[in-house]
């Protein structure tokens, strides 16, 4: 098991931001999602977020909803997600799961933490629990030495930013915009001030996500953040090549290269 | 009808008058409810919590709320002794006539409360989710009255099924957005409304349609609906000099039920009955009996009973009544079930439709199909009470809404609408059977 902090340390040593890529497990198939995530690692992602497809993803826009629904329709199970983590973590990059809460509660919080750790997973990103309602997860994560990545948003009060920073491990996920996941034309001017507020609250890497979709945007964010998180743009690369895996992987490789160049330019 | 009680484990009750209330973090009984929400919405939910608590403690807000409900919505609603129905079951059946409120259901109480609060908070836009369109119509109505912008999210399947309500909302000035994602029904409309809210929260209030969702919605919606029970309790004491032996309501998300139940929670002698949509029958898997057949989980921000699969994916619910067709339930009901204070029993589509016919023919009242679930369940309870305690045994049933909106379903179910047929002998029999 590798804490995500190693990815940030490596990036910092190279004087750049880390690139974190997201794809849902099981999209377009379990094996296909493993090949896709490994391609992203080969092409320059420093850490991978494996999405656990969920029936009611309130923080996701149409692109990720679409992919997650396809994965569910194809029959992806929670235990498959653990296997995807295992296959991606074998590459050596920190591999986290991004999941809504109910599937974890249903799986059993303690059993989940134990299985995730055993598979080599680094931890969890939890878009719909905050530390003040996350005591069960916090206890299990601490027990199994897993990263707890909570989100902060432009609307978070300083008090809540401080509470979130204190309870997070690995890094803090700063939502760049008030809104759901999905590519945006322009980078947000809310992200910079939010990152500064996180830094003022404690010493933990902070990565910015939501809306970043190309190398130029990544470069902008890399100027002020420790990491750049990209999700919908990767999903879009696969969605745009239905049934043609080679073309989809090629698109992923090209996008990863562009983003990886961006985080080095910033 | 299935007489099995909800199969939930009993939990120890904490003592004291607050035992049925949520704690300051929104948990009922320490576990149910809470706030499982994106951080982006927490500031807004905190702001709403403070605004609601301030408002409820402010006599002028409460007076404004009461005035608008009285002058505009026709509240307090009557408590009506359904004499012919009472005779048939051998106990006194009292109907709380929420069907006579403006817009035809209890829902107007909740939206007028939330819209008044929206004004007080200085926000200019409201959003809402809707299933059948009842909460959407009520929200559009409140938005018109309070001069607020209004957008209503509605599953694409439902916009097709309920074109008339779409038109009503549009006529009232609301924008109706069909939701194509997921199962394209109520739960997906809630998801989409939450997505809107994350991006619009600085100027928009989310008028949540039932006593579910993240804290403070379950408690706040309860406060705006609790007039139903407060009035009914006083009316019953005033008209009959006694408390009822039982109260009954249908449970979708749970707003009309908690609205009735709240006044009676501390009256230990009063039985509390919730009736859940049993669809084709719980054993068929096609139902929405969340408490009876679901398991504890987290949906739409609250820990509560949820219809879910082995992996915690929400499963689709089924009910003939669109307003009850929801795979979750308000967390306070989960607590009332788990603590044993209330019992929750499924009523099938067929039983509800029989009760719809019965009430129409014996009392000249066409109930909403949601409310018909409560009637069907309550008649069973009334028969038992009548046998145990005699004809003065009293049950209050929440007639949460009227059936105009359901005529399409009734036409199909009973084969109505062809004038050449004359009085329908089969339907007569259906109504008779319901009364047996
Ligand atoms: C008349 C009526 N009763 C009951 C309900 C169910 O909602 P709740 O359980 O929140 O009262 C609805 C919902 O649309 C309704 O229209």
PDB file of C-alpha atoms in Angstrom, chain A residues 28-173:
ATOM      1  CA  UNK A  28     -16.419  -0.119 -20.540  1.00  0.00           C
ATOM      2  CA  UNK A  29     -15.791  -3.503 -18.836  1.00  0.00           C
ATOM      3  CA  UNK A  30     -13.849  -4.571 -15.776  1.00  0.00           C
ATOM      4  CA  UNK A  31     -10.867  -5.702 -17.853  1.00  0.00           C
ATOM      5  CA  UNK A  32     -11.215  -2.712 -20.172  1.00  0.00           C
ATOM      6  CA  UNK A  33     -11.148  -0.297 -17.242  1.00  0.00           C
ATOM      7  CA  UNK A  34      -7.954  -1.917 -15.940  1.00  0.00           C
ATOM      8  CA  UNK A  35      -6.269  -1.534 -19.335  1.00  0.00           C
ATOM      9  CA  UNK A  36      -7.443   2.073 -19.522  1.00  0.00           C
ATOM     10  CA  UNK A  37      -6.114   2.994 -16.087  1.00  0.00           C
ATOM     11  CA  UNK A  38      -2.795   1.260 -16.742  1.00  0.00           C
ATOM     12  CA  UNK A  39      -2.506   3.239 -19.955  1.00  0.00           C
ATOM     13  CA  UNK A  40      -3.012   6.434 -17.960  1.00  0.00           C
ATOM     14  CA  UNK A  41      -0.244   5.362 -15.574  1.00  0.00           C
ATOM     15  CA  UNK A  42       2.146   4.577 -18.438  1.00  0.00           C
ATOM     16  CA  UNK A  43       1.437   7.920 -20.080  1.00  0.00           C
ATOM     17  CA  UNK A  44       2.125   9.960 -16.958  1.00  0.00           C
ATOM     18  CA  UNK A  45      -0.561   9.876 -14.254  1.00  0.00           C
ATOM     19  CA  UNK A  46       1.006  10.004 -10.782  1.00  0.00           C
ATOM     20  CA  UNK A  47      -2.019   8.546  -9.006  1.00  0.00           C
ATOM     21  CA  UNK A  48      -5.282   6.928 -10.042  1.00  0.00           C
ATOM     22  CA  UNK A  49      -8.788   7.363  -8.691  1.00  0.00           C
ATOM     23  CA  UNK A  50     -10.915   4.311  -9.327  1.00  0.00           C
ATOM     24  CA  UNK A  51     -14.577   5.322  -9.372  1.00  0.00           C
ATOM     25  CA  UNK A  52     -17.134   3.002  -7.779  1.00  0.00           C
ATOM     26  CA  UNK A  53     -20.216   3.276 -10.003  1.00  0.00           C
ATOM     27  CA  UNK A  54     -23.316   4.204  -7.990  1.00  0.00           C
ATOM     28  CA  UNK A  55     -26.989   4.506  -8.879  1.00  0.00           C
ATOM     29  CA  UNK A  56     -27.393   8.019  -7.429  1.00  0.00           C
ATOM     30  CA  UNK A  57     -24.255  10.065  -8.114  1.00  0.00           C
ATOM     31  CA  UNK A  58     -25.324  13.554  -7.017  1.00  0.00           C
ATOM     32  CA  UNK A  59     -21.904  15.169  -7.464  1.00  0.00           C
ATOM     33  CA  UNK A  60     -21.443  13.973 -11.057  1.00  0.00           C
ATOM     34  CA  UNK A  61     -22.371  15.653 -14.309  1.00  0.00           C
ATOM     35  CA  UNK A  62     -23.662  13.867 -17.427  1.00  0.00           C
ATOM     36  CA  UNK A  63     -20.306  12.493 -18.654  1.00  0.00           C
ATOM     37  CA  UNK A  64     -19.411  10.505 -15.550  1.00  0.00           C
ATOM     38  CA  UNK A  65     -23.062   9.582 -14.950  1.00  0.00           C
ATOM     39  CA  UNK A  66     -23.174   8.068 -18.399  1.00  0.00           C
ATOM     40  CA  UNK A  67     -20.040   5.963 -17.911  1.00  0.00           C
ATOM     41  CA  UNK A  68     -21.059   4.830 -14.413  1.00  0.00           C
ATOM     42  CA  UNK A  69     -24.489   3.832 -15.677  1.00  0.00           C
ATOM     43  CA  UNK A  70     -22.900   1.819 -18.492  1.00  0.00           C
ATOM     44  CA  UNK A  71     -20.701   0.057 -15.945  1.00  0.00           C
ATOM     45  CA  UNK A  72     -23.709  -0.740 -13.744  1.00  0.00           C
ATOM     46  CA  UNK A  73     -25.714  -1.936 -16.724  1.00  0.00           C
ATOM     47  CA  UNK A  74     -22.803  -4.227 -17.592  1.00  0.00           C
ATOM     48  CA  UNK A  75     -23.053  -5.669 -14.085  1.00  0.00           C
ATOM     49  CA  UNK A  76     -20.044  -4.247 -12.240  1.00  0.00           C
ATOM     50  CA  UNK A  77     -19.978  -5.198  -8.542  1.00  0.00           C
ATOM     51  CA  UNK A  78     -18.298  -3.683  -5.509  1.00  0.00           C
ATOM     52  CA  UNK A  79     -15.922  -6.638  -5.331  1.00  0.00           C
ATOM     53  CA  UNK A  80     -14.853  -5.931  -8.949  1.00  0.00           C
ATOM     54  CA  UNK A  81     -13.776  -2.473  -7.842  1.00  0.00           C
ATOM     55  CA  UNK A  82     -11.406  -4.035  -5.323  1.00  0.00           C
ATOM     56  CA  UNK A  83      -9.924  -6.169  -8.106  1.00  0.00           C
ATOM     57  CA  UNK A  84      -9.472  -3.146 -10.363  1.00  0.00           C
ATOM     58  CA  UNK A  85      -7.635  -1.430  -7.508  1.00  0.00           C
ATOM     59  CA  UNK A  86      -5.370  -4.459  -7.123  1.00  0.00           C
ATOM     60  CA  UNK A  87      -4.508  -4.499 -10.827  1.00  0.00           C
ATOM     61  CA  UNK A  88      -3.781  -0.783 -10.979  1.00  0.00           C
ATOM     62  CA  UNK A  89      -1.899  -0.605  -7.678  1.00  0.00           C
ATOM     63  CA  UNK A  90       0.478  -3.282  -9.028  1.00  0.00           C
ATOM     64  CA  UNK A  91       1.900  -0.600 -11.313  1.00  0.00           C
ATOM     65  CA  UNK A  92       3.245   1.078  -8.187  1.00  0.00           C
ATOM     66  CA  UNK A  93       1.270   4.330  -8.369  1.00  0.00           C
ATOM     67  CA  UNK A  94      -0.989   5.246  -5.448  1.00  0.00           C
ATOM     68  CA  UNK A  95      -4.492   4.011  -6.263  1.00  0.00           C
ATOM     69  CA  UNK A  96      -7.513   5.427  -4.466  1.00  0.00           C
ATOM     70  CA  UNK A  97     -11.198   4.694  -4.696  1.00  0.00           C
ATOM     71  CA  UNK A  98     -13.650   7.530  -5.230  1.00  0.00           C
ATOM     72  CA  UNK A  99     -17.020   6.454  -3.906  1.00  0.00           C
ATOM     73  CA  UNK A 100     -20.372   7.610  -2.639  1.00  0.00           C
ATOM     74  CA  UNK A 101     -21.029   6.338   0.818  1.00  0.00           C
ATOM     75  CA  UNK A 102     -23.867   3.819   0.656  1.00  0.00           C
ATOM     76  CA  UNK A 103     -21.988   1.062  -1.227  1.00  0.00           C
ATOM     77  CA  UNK A 104     -19.276   1.190   1.449  1.00  0.00           C
ATOM     78  CA  UNK A 105     -21.758   1.060   4.300  1.00  0.00           C
ATOM     79  CA  UNK A 106     -23.473  -1.846   2.597  1.00  0.00           C
ATOM     80  CA  UNK A 107     -20.214  -3.722   2.036  1.00  0.00           C
ATOM     81  CA  UNK A 108     -19.341  -3.146   5.694  1.00  0.00           C
ATOM     82  CA  UNK A 109     -17.047  -0.256   6.542  1.00  0.00           C
ATOM     83  CA  UNK A 110     -14.487  -2.361   8.399  1.00  0.00           C
ATOM     84  CA  UNK A 111     -14.512  -5.143   5.807  1.00  0.00           C
ATOM     85  CA  UNK A 112     -14.173  -2.562   3.050  1.00  0.00           C
ATOM     86  CA  UNK A 113     -11.149  -0.909   4.651  1.00  0.00           C
ATOM     87  CA  UNK A 114      -9.532  -4.251   5.243  1.00  0.00           C
ATOM     88  CA  UNK A 115     -10.137  -5.542   1.687  1.00  0.00           C
ATOM     89  CA  UNK A 116      -9.049  -2.262   0.142  1.00  0.00           C
ATOM     90  CA  UNK A 117      -5.816  -2.237   2.121  1.00  0.00           C
ATOM     91  CA  UNK A 118      -5.178  -5.872   1.287  1.00  0.00           C
ATOM     92  CA  UNK A 119      -5.594  -5.101  -2.435  1.00  0.00           C
ATOM     93  CA  UNK A 120      -2.973  -2.373  -2.167  1.00  0.00           C
ATOM     94  CA  UNK A 121      -5.406   0.564  -2.301  1.00  0.00           C
ATOM     95  CA  UNK A 122      -4.197   3.884  -0.913  1.00  0.00           C
ATOM     96  CA  UNK A 123      -7.499   5.088   0.498  1.00  0.00           C
ATOM     97  CA  UNK A 124     -10.790   6.743  -0.336  1.00  0.00           C
ATOM     98  CA  UNK A 125     -12.101   9.976  -1.742  1.00  0.00           C
ATOM     99  CA  UNK A 126     -15.590  10.512  -0.358  1.00  0.00           C
ATOM    100  CA  UNK A 127     -17.693  13.102  -2.204  1.00  0.00           C
ATOM    101  CA  UNK A 128     -20.778  12.716  -0.015  1.00  0.00           C
ATOM    102  CA  UNK A 129     -19.363  12.409   3.447  1.00  0.00           C
ATOM    103  CA  UNK A 130     -17.692  15.128   5.389  1.00  0.00           C
ATOM    104  CA  UNK A 131     -15.476  14.428   8.410  1.00  0.00           C
ATOM    105  CA  UNK A 132     -18.193  15.520  10.839  1.00  0.00           C
ATOM    106  CA  UNK A 133     -20.460  12.696   9.579  1.00  0.00           C
ATOM    107  CA  UNK A 134     -17.667  10.291   8.704  1.00  0.00           C
ATOM    108  CA  UNK A 135     -16.557   8.868  12.038  1.00  0.00           C
ATOM    109  CA  UNK A 136     -17.095   5.234  10.966  1.00  0.00           C
ATOM    110  CA  UNK A 137     -14.860   5.689   7.935  1.00  0.00           C
ATOM    111  CA  UNK A 138     -12.266   7.694   9.834  1.00  0.00           C
ATOM    112  CA  UNK A 139     -11.945   4.935  12.434  1.00  0.00           C
ATOM    113  CA  UNK A 140     -11.643   2.179   9.819  1.00  0.00           C
ATOM    114  CA  UNK A 141      -9.166   4.148   7.703  1.00  0.00           C
ATOM    115  CA  UNK A 142      -6.966   4.878  10.699  1.00  0.00           C
ATOM    116  CA  UNK A 143      -7.054   1.244  11.711  1.00  0.00           C
ATOM    117  CA  UNK A 144      -5.882   0.146   8.242  1.00  0.00           C
ATOM    118  CA  UNK A 145      -3.532   3.030   7.541  1.00  0.00           C
ATOM    119  CA  UNK A 146      -5.534   4.341   4.582  1.00  0.00           C
ATOM    120  CA  UNK A 147      -5.766   7.824   3.111  1.00  0.00           C
ATOM    121  CA  UNK A 148      -8.907   9.815   3.918  1.00  0.00           C
ATOM    122  CA  UNK A 149      -9.430  12.380   1.208  1.00  0.00           C
ATOM    123  CA  UNK A 150     -12.239  14.789   2.046  1.00  0.00           C
ATOM    124  CA  UNK A 151     -13.365  17.685  -0.118  1.00  0.00           C
ATOM    125  CA  UNK A 152     -13.398  21.400   0.463  1.00  0.00           C
ATOM    126  CA  UNK A 153     -15.464  23.765  -1.683  1.00  0.00           C
ATOM    127  CA  UNK A 154     -15.438  27.482  -2.382  1.00  0.00           C
ATOM    128  CA  UNK A 155     -18.437  27.716  -0.028  1.00  0.00           C
ATOM    129  CA  UNK A 156     -16.606  26.065   2.902  1.00  0.00           C
ATOM    130  CA  UNK A 157     -16.128  28.340   5.887  1.00  0.00           C
ATOM    131  CA  UNK A 158     -12.584  28.747   7.238  1.00  0.00           C
ATOM    132  CA  UNK A 159     -13.663  26.770  10.255  1.00  0.00           C
ATOM    133  CA  UNK A 160     -14.766  23.849   8.083  1.00  0.00           C
ATOM    134  CA  UNK A 161     -11.617  24.053   5.965  1.00  0.00           C
ATOM    135  CA  UNK A 162      -9.586  23.736   9.171  1.00  0.00           C
ATOM    136  CA  UNK A 163     -11.684  20.782  10.365  1.00  0.00           C
ATOM    137  CA  UNK A 164     -11.362  19.054   6.980  1.00  0.00           C
ATOM    138  CA  UNK A 165      -7.618  19.588   6.780  1.00  0.00           C
ATOM    139  CA  UNK A 166      -7.209  18.203  10.290  1.00  0.00           C
ATOM    140  CA  UNK A 167      -9.161  15.039   9.458  1.00  0.00           C
ATOM    141  CA  UNK A 168      -7.741  14.353   5.982  1.00  0.00           C
ATOM    142  CA  UNK A 169      -4.804  12.129   5.139  1.00  0.00           C
ATOM    143  CA  UNK A 170      -2.994  11.867   1.789  1.00  0.00           C
ATOM    144  CA  UNK A 171      -4.269  15.125   0.392  1.00  0.00           C
ATOM    145  CA  UNK A 172      -7.239  17.482   0.419  1.00  0.00           C
ATOM    146  CA  UNK A 173      -9.469  17.651  -2.636  1.00  0.00           C
TER     147      UNK A 173
END
